[in-house]
C-alpha atoms as a printed R data frame, in Angstrom:
   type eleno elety resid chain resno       x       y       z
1  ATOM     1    CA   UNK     A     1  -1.286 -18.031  -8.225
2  ATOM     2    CA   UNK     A     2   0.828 -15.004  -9.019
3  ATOM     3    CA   UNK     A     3  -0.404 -11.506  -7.320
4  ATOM     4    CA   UNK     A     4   0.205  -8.139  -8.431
5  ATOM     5    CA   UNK     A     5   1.257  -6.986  -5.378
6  ATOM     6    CA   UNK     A     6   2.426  -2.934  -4.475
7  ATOM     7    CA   UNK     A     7   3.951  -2.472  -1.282
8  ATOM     8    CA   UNK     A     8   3.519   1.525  -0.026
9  ATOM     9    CA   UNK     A     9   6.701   2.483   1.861
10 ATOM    10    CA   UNK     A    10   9.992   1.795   1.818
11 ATOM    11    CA   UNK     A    11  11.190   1.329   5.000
12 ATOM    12    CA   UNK     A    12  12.430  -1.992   7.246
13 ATOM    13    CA   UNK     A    13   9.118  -3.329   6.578
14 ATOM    14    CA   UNK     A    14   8.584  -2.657   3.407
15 ATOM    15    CA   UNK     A    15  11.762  -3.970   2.620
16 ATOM    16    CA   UNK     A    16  11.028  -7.420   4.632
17 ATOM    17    CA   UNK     A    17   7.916  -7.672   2.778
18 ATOM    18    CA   UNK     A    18   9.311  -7.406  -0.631
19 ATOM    19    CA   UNK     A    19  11.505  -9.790   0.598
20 ATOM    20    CA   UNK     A    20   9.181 -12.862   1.856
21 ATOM    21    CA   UNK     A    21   6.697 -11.932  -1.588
22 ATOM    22    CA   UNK     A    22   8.663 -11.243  -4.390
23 ATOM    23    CA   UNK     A    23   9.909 -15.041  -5.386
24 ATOM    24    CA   UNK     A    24   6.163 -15.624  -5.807
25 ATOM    25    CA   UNK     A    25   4.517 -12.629  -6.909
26 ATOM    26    CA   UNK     A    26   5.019  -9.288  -8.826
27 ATOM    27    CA   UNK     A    27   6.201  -7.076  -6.032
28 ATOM    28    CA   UNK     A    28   5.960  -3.094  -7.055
29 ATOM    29    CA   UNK     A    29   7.557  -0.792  -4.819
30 ATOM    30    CA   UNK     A    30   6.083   3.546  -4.020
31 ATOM    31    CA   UNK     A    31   7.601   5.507  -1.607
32 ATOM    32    CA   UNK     A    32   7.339   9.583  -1.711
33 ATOM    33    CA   UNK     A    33  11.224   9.404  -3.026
34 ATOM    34    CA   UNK     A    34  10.294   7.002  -6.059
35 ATOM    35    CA   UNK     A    35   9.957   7.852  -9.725
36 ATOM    36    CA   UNK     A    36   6.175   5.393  -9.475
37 ATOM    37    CA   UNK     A    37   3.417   7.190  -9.988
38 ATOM    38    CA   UNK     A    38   1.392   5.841  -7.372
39 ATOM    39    CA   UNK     A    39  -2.266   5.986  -8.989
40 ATOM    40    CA   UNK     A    40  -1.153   4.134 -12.059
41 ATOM    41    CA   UNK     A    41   0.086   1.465  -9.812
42 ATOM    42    CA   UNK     A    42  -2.818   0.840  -7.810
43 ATOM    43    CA   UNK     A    43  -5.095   0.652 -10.652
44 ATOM    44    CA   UNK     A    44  -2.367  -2.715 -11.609
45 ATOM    45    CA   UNK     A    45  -2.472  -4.157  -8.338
46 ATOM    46    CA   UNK     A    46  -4.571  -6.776  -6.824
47 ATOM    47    CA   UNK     A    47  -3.083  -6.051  -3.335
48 ATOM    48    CA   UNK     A    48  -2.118  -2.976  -1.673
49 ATOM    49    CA   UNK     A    49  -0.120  -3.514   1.144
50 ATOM    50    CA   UNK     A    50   0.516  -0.544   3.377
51 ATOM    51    CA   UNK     A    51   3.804  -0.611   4.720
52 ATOM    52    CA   UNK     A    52   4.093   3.175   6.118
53 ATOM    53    CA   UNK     A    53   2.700   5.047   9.521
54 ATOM    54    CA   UNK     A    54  -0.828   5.201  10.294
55 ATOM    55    CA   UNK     A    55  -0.697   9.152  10.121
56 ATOM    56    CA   UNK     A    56  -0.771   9.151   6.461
57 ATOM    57    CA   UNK     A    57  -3.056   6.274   5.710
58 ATOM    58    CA   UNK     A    58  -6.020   8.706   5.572
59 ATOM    59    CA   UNK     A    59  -4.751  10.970   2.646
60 ATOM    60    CA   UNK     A    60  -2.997   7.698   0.589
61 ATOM    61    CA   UNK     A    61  -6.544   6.121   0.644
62 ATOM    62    CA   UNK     A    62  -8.664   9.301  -0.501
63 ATOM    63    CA   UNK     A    63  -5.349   9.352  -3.002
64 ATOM    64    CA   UNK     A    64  -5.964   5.898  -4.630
65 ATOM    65    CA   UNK     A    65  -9.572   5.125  -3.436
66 ATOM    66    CA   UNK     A    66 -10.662   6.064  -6.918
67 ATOM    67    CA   UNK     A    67  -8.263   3.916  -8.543
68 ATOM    68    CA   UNK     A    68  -8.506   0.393  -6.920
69 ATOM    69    CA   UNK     A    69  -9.606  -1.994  -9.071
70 ATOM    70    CA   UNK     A    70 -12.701  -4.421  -7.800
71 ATOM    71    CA   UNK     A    71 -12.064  -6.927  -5.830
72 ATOM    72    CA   UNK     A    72  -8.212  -5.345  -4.799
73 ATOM    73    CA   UNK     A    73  -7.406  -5.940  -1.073
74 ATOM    74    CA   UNK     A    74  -5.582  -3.298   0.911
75 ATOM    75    CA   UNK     A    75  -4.148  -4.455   4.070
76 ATOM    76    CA   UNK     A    76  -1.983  -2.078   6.785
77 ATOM    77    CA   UNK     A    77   0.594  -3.332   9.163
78 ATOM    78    CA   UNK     A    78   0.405   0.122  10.704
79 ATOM    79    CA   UNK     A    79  -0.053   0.045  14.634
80 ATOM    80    CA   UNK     A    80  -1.336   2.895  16.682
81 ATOM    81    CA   UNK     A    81  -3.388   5.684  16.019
82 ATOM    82    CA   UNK     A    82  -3.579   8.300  13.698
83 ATOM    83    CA   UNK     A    83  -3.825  12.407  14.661
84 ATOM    84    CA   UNK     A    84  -7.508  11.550  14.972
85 ATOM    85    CA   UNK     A    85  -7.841   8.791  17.012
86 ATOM    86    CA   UNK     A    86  -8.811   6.171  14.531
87 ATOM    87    CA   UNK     A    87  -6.748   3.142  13.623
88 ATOM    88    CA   UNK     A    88  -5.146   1.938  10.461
89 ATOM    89    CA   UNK     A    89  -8.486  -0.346   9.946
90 ATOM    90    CA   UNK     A    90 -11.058   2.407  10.575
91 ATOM    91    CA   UNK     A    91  -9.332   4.782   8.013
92 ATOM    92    CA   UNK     A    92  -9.363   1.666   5.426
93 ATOM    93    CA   UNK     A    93 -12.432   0.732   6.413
94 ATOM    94    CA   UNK     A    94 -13.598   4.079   5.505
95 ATOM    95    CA   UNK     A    95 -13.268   3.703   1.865
């Protein structure tokens, strides 16, 4: 089965991820430097892969929160803690 699948960030890991998922699914790309207009890509996608720090997970969730379709699955590889003390999974979990 084919996913829509956007990858947020751009970096080594977003890169390796595109990498290992794009023979078998539809791979979109957003990074801050891209011409995607993030929204309008989440409402496509059935998974939402957050390839980026865990400093801006907070304000990239409240971004698309409103625009994930049901049933979409966002997972982080983010490790750490963000300026608050809460990890990648508590600021998904959140939302």
């Amino acid at each position: 089965m084919k996913l829509k699948v956007l990858i947020l960030g751009y970096g080594e890991m977003g890169h390796a991820l595109e990498y290992l998922l794009a023979e078998k699914h539809d791979v979109r790309i957003w990074s801050l430097n891209s011409d995607t207009i993030l929204e309008e890509e989440v409402a496509k996608a059935q998974v939402i892969l957050f390839c980026l720090p865990v400093n801006p997970h907070l304000e990239i969730t409240r971004r698309i929160a409103p625009h994930l379709t049901e049933g979409s699955l966002c997972l982080s590889i983010a490790k750490g803690l963000d300026e608050s003390g809460l990890t990648a999974a508590q600021v998904l979990s959140a939302y």
